[in-house]
PDB file of C-alpha atoms in Angstrom:
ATOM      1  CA  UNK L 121      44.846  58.147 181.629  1.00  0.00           C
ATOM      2  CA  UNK L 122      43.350  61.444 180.476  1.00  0.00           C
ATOM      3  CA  UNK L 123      44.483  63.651 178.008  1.00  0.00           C
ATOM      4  CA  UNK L 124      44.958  67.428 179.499  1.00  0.00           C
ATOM      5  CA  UNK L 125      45.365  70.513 177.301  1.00  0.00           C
ATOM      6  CA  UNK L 126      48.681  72.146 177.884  1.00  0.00           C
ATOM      7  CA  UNK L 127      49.376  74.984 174.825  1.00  0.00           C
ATOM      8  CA  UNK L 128      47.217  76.563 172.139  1.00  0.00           C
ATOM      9  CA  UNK L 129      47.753  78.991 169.324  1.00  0.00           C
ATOM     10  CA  UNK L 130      47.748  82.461 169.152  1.00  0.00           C
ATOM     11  CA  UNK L 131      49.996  84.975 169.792  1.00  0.00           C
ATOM     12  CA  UNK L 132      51.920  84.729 173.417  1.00  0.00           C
ATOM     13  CA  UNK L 133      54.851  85.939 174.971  1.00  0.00           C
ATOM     14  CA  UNK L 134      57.273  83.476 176.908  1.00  0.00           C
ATOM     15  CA  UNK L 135      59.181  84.053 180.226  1.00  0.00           C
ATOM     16  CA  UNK L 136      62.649  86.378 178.486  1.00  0.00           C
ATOM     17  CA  UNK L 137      59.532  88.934 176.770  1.00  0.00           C
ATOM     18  CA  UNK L 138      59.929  87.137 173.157  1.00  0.00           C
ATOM     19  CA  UNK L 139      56.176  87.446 171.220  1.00  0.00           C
ATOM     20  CA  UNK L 140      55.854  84.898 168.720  1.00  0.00           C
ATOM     21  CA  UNK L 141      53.065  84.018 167.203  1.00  0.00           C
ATOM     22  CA  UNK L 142      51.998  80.170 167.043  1.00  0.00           C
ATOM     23  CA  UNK L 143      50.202  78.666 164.610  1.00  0.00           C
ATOM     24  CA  UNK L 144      48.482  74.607 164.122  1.00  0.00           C
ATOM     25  CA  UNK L 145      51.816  74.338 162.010  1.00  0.00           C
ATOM     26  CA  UNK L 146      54.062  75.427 165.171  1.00  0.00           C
ATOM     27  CA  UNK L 147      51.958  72.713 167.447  1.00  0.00           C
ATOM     28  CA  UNK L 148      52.008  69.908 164.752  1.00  0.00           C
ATOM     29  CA  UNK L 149      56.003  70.317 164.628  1.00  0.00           C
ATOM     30  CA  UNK L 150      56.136  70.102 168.660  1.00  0.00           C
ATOM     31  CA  UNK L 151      54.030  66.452 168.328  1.00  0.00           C
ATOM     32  CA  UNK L 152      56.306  65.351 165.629  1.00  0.00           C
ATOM     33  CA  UNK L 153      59.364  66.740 167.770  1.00  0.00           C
ATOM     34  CA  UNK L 154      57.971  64.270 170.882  1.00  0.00           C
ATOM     35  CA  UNK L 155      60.117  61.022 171.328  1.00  0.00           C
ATOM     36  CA  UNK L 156      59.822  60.252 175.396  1.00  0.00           C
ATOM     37  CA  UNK L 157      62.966  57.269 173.993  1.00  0.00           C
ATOM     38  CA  UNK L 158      65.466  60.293 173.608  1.00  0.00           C
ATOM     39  CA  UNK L 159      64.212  62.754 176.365  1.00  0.00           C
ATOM     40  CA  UNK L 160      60.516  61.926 178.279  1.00  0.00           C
ATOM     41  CA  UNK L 161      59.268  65.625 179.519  1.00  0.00           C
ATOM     42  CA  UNK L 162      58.888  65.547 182.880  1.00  0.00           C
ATOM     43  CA  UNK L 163      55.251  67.053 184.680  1.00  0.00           C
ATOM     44  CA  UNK L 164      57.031  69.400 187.057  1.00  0.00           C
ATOM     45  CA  UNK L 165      55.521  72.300 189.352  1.00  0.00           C
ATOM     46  CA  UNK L 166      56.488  75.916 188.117  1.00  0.00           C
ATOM     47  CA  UNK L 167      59.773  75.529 185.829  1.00  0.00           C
ATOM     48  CA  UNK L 168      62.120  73.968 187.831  1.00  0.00           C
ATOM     49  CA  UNK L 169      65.910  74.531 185.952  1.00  0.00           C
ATOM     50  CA  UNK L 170      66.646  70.923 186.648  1.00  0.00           C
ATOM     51  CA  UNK L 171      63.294  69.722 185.699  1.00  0.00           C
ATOM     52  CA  UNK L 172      62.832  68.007 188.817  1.00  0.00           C
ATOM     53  CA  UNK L 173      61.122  66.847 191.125  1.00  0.00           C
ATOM     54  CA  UNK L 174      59.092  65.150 188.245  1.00  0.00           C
ATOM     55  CA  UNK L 175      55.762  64.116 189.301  1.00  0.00           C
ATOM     56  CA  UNK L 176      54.718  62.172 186.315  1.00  0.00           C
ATOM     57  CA  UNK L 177      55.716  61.896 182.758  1.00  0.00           C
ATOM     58  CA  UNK L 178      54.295  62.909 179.169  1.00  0.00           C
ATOM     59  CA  UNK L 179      53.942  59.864 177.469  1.00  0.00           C
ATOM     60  CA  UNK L 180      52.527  61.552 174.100  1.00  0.00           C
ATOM     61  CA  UNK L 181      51.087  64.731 172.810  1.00  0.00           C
ATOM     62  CA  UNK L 182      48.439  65.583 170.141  1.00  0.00           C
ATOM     63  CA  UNK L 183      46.982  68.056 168.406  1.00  0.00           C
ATOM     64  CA  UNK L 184      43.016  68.999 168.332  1.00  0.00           C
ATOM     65  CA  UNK L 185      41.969  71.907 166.454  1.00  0.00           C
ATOM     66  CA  UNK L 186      44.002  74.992 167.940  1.00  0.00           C
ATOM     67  CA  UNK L 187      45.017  73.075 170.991  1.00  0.00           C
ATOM     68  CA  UNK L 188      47.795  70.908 172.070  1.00  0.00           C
ATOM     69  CA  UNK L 189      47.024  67.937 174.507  1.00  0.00           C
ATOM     70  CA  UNK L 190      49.745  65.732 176.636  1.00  0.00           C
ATOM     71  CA  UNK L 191      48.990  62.130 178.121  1.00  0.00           C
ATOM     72  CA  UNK L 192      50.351  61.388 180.947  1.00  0.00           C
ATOM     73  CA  UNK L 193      51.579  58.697 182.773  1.00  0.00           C
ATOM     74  CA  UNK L 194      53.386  57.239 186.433  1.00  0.00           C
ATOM     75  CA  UNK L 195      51.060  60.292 187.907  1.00  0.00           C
ATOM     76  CA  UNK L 196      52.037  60.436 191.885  1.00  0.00           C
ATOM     77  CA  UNK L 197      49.294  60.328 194.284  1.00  0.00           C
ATOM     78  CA  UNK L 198      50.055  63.213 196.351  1.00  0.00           C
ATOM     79  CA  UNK L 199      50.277  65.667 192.601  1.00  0.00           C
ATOM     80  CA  UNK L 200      46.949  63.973 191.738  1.00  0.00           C
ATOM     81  CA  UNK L 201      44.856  65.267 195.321  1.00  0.00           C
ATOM     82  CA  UNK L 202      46.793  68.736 195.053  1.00  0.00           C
ATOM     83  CA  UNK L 203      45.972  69.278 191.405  1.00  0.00           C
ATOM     84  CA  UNK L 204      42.030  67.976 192.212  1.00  0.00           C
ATOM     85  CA  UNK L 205      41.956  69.965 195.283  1.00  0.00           C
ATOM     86  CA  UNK L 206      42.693  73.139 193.284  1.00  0.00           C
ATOM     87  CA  UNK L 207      46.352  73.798 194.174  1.00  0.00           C
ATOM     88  CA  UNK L 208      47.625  74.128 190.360  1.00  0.00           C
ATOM     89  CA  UNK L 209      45.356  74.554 188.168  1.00  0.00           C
ATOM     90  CA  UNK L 210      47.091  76.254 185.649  1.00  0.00           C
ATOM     91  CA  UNK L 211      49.552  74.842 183.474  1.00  0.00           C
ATOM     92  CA  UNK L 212      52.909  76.447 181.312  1.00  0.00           C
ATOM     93  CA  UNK L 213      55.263  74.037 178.778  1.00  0.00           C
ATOM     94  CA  UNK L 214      58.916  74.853 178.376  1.00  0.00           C
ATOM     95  CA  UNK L 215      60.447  74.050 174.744  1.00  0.00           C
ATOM     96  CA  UNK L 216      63.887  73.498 173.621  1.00  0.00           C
ATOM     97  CA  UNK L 217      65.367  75.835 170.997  1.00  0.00           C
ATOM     98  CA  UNK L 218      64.592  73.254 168.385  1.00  0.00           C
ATOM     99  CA  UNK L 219      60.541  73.045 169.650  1.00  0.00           C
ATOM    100  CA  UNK L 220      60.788  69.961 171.609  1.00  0.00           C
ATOM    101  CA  UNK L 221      59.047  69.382 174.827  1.00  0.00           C
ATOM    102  CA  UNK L 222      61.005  70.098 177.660  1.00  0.00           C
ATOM    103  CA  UNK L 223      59.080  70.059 180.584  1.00  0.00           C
ATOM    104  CA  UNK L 224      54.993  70.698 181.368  1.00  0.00           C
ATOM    105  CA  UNK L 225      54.701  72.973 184.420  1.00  0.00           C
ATOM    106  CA  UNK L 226      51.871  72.982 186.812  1.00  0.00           C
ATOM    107  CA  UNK L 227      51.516  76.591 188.293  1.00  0.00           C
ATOM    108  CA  UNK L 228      49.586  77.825 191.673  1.00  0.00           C
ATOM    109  CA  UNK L 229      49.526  81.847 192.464  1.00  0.00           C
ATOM    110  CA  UNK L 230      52.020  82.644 189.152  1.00  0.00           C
ATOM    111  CA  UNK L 231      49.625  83.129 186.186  1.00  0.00           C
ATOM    112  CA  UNK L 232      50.085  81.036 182.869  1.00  0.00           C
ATOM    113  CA  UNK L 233      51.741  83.187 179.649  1.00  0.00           C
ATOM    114  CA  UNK L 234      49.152  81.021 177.776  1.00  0.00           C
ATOM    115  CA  UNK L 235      45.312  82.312 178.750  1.00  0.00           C
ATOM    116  CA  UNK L 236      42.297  80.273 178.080  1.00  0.00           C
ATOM    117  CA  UNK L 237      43.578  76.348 179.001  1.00  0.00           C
ATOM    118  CA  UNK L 238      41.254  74.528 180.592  1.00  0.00           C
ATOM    119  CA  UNK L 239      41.499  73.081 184.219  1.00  0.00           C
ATOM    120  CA  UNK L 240      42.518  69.969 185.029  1.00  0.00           C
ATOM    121  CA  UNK L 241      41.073  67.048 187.103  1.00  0.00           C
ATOM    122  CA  UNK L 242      42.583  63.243 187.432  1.00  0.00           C
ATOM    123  CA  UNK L 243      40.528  60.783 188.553  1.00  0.00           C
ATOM    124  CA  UNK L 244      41.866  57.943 191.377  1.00  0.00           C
ATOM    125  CA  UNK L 245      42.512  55.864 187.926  1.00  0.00           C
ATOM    126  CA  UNK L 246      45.380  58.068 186.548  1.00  0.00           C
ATOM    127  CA  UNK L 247      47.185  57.307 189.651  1.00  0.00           C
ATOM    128  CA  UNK L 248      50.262  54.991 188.335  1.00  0.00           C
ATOM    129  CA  UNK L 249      50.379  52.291 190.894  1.00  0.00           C
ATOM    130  CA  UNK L 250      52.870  48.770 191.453  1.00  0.00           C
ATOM    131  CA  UNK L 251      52.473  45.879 193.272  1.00  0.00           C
ATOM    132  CA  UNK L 252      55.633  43.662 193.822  1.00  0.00           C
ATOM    133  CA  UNK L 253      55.318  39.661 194.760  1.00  0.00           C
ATOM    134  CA  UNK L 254      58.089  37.577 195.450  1.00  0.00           C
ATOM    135  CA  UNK L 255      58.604  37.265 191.801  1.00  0.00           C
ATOM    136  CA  UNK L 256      60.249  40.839 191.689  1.00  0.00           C
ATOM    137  CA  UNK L 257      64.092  40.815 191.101  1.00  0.00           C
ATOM    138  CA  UNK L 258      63.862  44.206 192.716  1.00  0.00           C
ATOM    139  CA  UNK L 259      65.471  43.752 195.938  1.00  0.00           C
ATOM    140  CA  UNK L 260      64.921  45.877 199.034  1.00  0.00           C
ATOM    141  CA  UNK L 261      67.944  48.749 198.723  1.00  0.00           C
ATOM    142  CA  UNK L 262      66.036  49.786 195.441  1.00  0.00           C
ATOM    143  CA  UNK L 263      62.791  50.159 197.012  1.00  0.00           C
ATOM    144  CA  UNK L 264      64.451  51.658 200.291  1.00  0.00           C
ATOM    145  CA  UNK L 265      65.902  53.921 197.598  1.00  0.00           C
ATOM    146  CA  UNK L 266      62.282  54.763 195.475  1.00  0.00           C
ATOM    147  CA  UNK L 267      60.750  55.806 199.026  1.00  0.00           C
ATOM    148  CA  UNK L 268      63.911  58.497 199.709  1.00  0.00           C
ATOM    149  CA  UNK L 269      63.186  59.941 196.098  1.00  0.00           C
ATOM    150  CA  UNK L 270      59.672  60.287 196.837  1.00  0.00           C
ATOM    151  CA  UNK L 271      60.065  61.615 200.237  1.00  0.00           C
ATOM    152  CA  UNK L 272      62.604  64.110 199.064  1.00  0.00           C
ATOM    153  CA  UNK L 273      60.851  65.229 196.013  1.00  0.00           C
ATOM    154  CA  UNK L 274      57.501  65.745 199.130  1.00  0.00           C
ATOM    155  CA  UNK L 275      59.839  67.798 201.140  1.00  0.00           C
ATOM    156  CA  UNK L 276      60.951  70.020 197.963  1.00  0.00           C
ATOM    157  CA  UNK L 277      57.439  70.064 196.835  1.00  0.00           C
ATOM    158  CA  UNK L 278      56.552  71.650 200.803  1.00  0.00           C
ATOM    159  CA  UNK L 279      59.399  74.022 200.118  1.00  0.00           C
ATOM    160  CA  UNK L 280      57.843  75.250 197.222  1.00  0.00           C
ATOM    161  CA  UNK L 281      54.824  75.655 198.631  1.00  0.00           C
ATOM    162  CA  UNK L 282      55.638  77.701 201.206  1.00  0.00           C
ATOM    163  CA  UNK L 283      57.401  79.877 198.910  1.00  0.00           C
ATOM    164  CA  UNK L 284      54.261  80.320 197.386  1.00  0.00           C
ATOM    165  CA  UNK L 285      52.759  81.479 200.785  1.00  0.00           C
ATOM    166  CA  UNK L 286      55.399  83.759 201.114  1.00  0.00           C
ATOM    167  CA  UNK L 287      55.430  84.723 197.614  1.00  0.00           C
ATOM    168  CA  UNK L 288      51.340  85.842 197.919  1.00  0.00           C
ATOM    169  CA  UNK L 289      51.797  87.332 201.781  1.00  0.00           C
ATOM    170  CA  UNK L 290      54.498  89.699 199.919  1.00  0.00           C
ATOM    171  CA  UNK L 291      52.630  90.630 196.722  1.00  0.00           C
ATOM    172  CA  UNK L 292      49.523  91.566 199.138  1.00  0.00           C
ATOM    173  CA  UNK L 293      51.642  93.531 201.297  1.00  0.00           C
ATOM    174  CA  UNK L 294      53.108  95.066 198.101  1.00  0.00           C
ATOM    175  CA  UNK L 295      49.466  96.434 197.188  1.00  0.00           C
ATOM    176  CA  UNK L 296      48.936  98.032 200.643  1.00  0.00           C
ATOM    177  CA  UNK L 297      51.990 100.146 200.448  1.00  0.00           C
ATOM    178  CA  UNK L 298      51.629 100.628 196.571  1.00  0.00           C
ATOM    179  CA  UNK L 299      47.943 102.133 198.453  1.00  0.00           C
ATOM    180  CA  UNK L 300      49.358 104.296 200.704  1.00  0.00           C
ATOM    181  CA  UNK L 301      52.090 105.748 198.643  1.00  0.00           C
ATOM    182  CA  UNK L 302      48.998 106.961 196.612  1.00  0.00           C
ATOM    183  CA  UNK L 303      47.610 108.117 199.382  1.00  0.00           C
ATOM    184  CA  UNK L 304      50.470 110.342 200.787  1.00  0.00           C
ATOM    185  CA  UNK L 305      50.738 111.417 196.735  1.00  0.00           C
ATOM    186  CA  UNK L 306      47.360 113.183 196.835  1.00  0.00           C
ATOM    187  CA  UNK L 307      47.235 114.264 200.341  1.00  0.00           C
ATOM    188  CA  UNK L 308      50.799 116.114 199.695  1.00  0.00           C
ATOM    189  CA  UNK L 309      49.349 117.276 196.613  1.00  0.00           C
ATOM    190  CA  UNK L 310      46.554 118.874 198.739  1.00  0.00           C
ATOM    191  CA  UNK L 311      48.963 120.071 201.135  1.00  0.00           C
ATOM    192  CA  UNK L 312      51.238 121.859 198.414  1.00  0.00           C
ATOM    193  CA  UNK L 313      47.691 123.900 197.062  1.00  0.00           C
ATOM    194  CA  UNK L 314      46.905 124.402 200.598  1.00  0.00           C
ATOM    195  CA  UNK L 315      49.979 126.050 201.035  1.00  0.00           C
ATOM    196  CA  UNK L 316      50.765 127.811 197.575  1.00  0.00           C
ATOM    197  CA  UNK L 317      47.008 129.737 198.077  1.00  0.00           C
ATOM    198  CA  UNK L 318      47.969 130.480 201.457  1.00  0.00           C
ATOM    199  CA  UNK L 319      51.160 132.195 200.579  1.00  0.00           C
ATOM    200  CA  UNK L 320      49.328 134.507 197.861  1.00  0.00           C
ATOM    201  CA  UNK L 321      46.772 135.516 199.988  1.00  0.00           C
ATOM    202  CA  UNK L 322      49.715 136.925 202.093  1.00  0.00           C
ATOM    203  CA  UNK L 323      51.616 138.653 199.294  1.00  0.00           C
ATOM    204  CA  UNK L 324      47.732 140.468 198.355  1.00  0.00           C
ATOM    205  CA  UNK L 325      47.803 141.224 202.113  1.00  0.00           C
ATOM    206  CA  UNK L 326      51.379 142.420 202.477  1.00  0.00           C
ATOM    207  CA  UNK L 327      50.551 144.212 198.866  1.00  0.00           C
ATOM    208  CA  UNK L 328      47.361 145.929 199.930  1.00  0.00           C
ATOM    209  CA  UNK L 329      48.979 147.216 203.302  1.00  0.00           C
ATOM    210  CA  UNK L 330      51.549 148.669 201.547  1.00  0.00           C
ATOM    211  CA  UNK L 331      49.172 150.402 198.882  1.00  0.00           C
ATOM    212  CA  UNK L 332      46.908 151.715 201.880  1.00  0.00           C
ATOM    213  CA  UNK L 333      50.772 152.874 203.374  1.00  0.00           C
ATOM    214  CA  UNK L 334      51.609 154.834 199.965  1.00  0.00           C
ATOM    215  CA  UNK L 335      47.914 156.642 200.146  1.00  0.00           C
ATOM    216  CA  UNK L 336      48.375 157.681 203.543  1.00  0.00           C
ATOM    217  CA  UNK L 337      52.110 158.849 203.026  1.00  0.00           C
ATOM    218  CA  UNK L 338      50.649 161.008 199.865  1.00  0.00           C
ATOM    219  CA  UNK L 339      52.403 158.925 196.916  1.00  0.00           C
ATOM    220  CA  UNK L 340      49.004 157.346 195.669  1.00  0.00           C
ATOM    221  CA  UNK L 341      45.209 158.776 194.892  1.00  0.00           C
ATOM    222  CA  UNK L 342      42.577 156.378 195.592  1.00  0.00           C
ATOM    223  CA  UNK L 343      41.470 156.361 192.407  1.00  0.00           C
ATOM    224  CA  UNK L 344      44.919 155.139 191.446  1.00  0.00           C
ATOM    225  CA  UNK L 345      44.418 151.783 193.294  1.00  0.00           C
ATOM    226  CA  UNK L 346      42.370 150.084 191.568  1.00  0.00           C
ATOM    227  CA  UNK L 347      44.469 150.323 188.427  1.00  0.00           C
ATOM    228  CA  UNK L 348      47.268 149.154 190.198  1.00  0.00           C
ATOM    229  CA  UNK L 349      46.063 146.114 191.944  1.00  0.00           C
ATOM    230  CA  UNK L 350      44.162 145.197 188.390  1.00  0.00           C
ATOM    231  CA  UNK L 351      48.293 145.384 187.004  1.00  0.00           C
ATOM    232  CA  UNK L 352      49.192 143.882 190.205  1.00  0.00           C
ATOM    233  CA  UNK L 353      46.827 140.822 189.819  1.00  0.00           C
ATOM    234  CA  UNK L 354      47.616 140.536 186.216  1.00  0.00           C
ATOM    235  CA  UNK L 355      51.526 139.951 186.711  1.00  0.00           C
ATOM    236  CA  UNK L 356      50.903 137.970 189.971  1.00  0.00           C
ATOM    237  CA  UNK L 357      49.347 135.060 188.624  1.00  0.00           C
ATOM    238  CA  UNK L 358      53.034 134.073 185.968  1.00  0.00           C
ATOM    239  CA  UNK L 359      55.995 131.779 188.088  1.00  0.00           C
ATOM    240  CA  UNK L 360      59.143 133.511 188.344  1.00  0.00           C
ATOM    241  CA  UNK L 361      62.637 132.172 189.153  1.00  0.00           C
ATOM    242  CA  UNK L 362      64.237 133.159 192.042  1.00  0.00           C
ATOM    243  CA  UNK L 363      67.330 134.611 190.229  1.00  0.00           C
ATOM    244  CA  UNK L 364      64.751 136.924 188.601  1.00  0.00           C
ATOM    245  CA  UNK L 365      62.889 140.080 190.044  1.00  0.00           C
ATOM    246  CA  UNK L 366      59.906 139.456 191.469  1.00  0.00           C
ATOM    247  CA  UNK L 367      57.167 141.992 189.033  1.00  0.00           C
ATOM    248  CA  UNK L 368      54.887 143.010 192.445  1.00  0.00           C
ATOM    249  CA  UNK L 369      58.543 144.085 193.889  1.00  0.00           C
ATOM    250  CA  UNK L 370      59.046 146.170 190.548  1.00  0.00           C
ATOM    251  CA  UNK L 371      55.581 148.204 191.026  1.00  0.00           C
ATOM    252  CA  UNK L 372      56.594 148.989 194.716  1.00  0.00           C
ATOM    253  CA  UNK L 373      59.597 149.946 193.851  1.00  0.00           C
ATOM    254  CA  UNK L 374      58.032 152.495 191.580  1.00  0.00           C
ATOM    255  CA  UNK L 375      55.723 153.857 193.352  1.00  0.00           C
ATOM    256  CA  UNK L 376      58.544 154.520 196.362  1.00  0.00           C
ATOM    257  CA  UNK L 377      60.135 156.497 194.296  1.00  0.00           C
ATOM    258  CA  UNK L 378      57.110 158.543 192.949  1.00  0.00           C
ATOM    259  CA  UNK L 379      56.957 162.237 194.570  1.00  0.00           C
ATOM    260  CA  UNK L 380      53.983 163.116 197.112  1.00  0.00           C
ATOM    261  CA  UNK L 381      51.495 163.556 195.246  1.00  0.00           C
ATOM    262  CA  UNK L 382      49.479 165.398 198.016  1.00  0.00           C
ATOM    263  CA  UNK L 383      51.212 167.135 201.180  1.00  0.00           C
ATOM    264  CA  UNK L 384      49.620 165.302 204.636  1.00  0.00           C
ATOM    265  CA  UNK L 385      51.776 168.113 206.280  1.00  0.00           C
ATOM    266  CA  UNK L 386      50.763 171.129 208.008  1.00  0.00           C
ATOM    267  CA  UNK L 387      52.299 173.683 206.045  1.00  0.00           C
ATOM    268  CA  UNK L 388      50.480 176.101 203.444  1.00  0.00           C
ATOM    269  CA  UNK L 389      49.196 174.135 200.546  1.00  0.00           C
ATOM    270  CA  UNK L 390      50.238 174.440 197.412  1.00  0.00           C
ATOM    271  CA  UNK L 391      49.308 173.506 193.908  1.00  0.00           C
ATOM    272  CA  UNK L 392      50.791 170.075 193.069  1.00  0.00           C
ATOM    273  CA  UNK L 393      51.580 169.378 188.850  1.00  0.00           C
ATOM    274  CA  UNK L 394      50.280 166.231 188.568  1.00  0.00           C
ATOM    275  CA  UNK L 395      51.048 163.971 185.846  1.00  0.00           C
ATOM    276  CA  UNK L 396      48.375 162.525 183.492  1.00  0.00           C
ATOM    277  CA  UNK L 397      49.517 159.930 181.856  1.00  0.00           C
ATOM    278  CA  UNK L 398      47.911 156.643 182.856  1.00  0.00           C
ATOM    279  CA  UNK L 399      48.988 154.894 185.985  1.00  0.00           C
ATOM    280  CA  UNK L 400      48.953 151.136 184.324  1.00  0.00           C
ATOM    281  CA  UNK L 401      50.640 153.187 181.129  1.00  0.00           C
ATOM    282  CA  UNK L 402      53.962 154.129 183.778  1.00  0.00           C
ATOM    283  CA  UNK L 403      53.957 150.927 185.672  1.00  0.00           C
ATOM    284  CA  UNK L 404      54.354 149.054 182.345  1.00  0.00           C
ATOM    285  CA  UNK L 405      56.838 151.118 181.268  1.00  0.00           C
ATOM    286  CA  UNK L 406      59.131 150.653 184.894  1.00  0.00           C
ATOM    287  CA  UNK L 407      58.443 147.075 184.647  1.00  0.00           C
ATOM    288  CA  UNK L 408      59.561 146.665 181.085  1.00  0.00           C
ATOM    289  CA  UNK L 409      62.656 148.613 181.636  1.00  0.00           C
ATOM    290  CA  UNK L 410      63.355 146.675 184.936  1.00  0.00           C
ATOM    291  CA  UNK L 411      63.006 143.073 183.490  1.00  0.00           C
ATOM    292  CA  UNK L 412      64.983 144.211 180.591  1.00  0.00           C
ATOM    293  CA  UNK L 413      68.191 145.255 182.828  1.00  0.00           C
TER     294      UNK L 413
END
């Protein structure tokens, strides 16, 4: 048989999120801990509860350098092709509370907690083999019996395996939607500026018609617009809640309620006082008192 590396320093997190970190001190203590006589840890695939079906057994471990190696032993055939054809070549140990080996679990698509093992190969030798002559006091029942195990531990093994198949077809799907939520993020995201830009170009229009209205009914000089739609364009660009007044509502208010400045009519003109105090200076002042009411 062959040793195979199954643990190694360094700091690592196990399977409930507890980080410890292990030391040559920690791995000595799990070789001393070993005695297969009072519990012999199973080689299992994934970590099975129960610790079955075992398909061979760790007859001892060791320690070299900042690694920790298991022998095994009683290998079955059918582990030895899947582990050479590539099937699990990562591996995972489960300890007891008081750092005995529990079980050493051989893992497919679920990656290892531990990085950095090396992969593992058997050769047709590690297979555990036994030949029985008529010299056997095993009788047939028991060997009727070893072939049921060993069938039902192949069936549970298939059932795990297509778990696994069903396990990878779902994490790939996973990715696709996890895609195409992104997606549909920045394509609403486009849609929302697309909008919001739209929507202020049609308060400026709705803002300018109204301006060009105000002119024609006398209440604004042209050389007043530009001041306002500087003010305008100033107060436009801060958010507002909806249970507050809108500012651009404020400045049309105001200038409603400003006199004619010229008379469009047909009657005599007459000389018009007109105020000069700054436009921007009045607008200011409306607005302040308005947002302060």
């Amino acid at each position: 048989m062959k040793w195979f590396a199954i643990f190694k320093t360094g700091k690592h997190t196990d399977s409930s999120g507890n980080t410890k970190e292990w030391t040559e001190a920690d791995l000595d203590k799990i070789v001393s801990n070993y005695d297969p006589l009072k519990h012999e840890a199973p080689i299992v695939i994934g970590h099975p509860k129960t610790n079955a079906p075992a398909f061979g057994w760790v007859e001892k471990l060791k320690r070299v350098g900042d690694t920790l190696y298991a022998l095994p032993k009683q290998l079955a055939q059918e582990f030895v092709e899947m582990v050479n054809k590539g099937l699990f070549k990562k591996r995972s140990i489960s300890l007891y509370p008081d750092g005995t080996l529990r079980h050493v679990g051989f893992l497919g698509a679920q990656p290892p907690a531990v990085k950095g093992l090396p992969d593992v190969e058997f050769n047709d030798a590690d297979i555990q083999t036994y030949d029985f002559d008529g010299s056997n006091d095993i009788d047939e029942e028991n060997k009727n019996e070893n072939i049921e195990k060993l069938e039902k531990q192949i069936a549970e093994y298939k059932e795990q395996i297509e778990k696994l198949k069903i396990y990878e077809q779902k994490a790939s799907e996973i990715d696709k939607l996890k895609e195409q939520l992104a997606a549909a993020q920045l394509e609403k995201e486009k849609l929302l500026n697309e909008i919001q830009k739209t929507k202020r170009e049609m308060q400026l229009k709705e803002f300018n018609e109204f301006i060009e209205k105000k002119i024609a009914e006398g209440k604004l000089l042209p050389k007043q617009v530009p001041t306002i739609k500087k003010l305008y364009e100033k107060i436009h660009i801060y958010e507002y809640s909806e249970k507050s007044e809108n500012p651009a509502e404020i400045i049309k208010e105001f200038i409603e309620s400003m006199p004619k400045i010229i008379d469009m009519s047909d009657k005599p003109k007459q000389e018009n006082k007109i105020d000069n105090t700054p436009v921007s200076k009045i607008l200011a002042e409306e607005i302040r008192k308005q947002m302060n009411q």
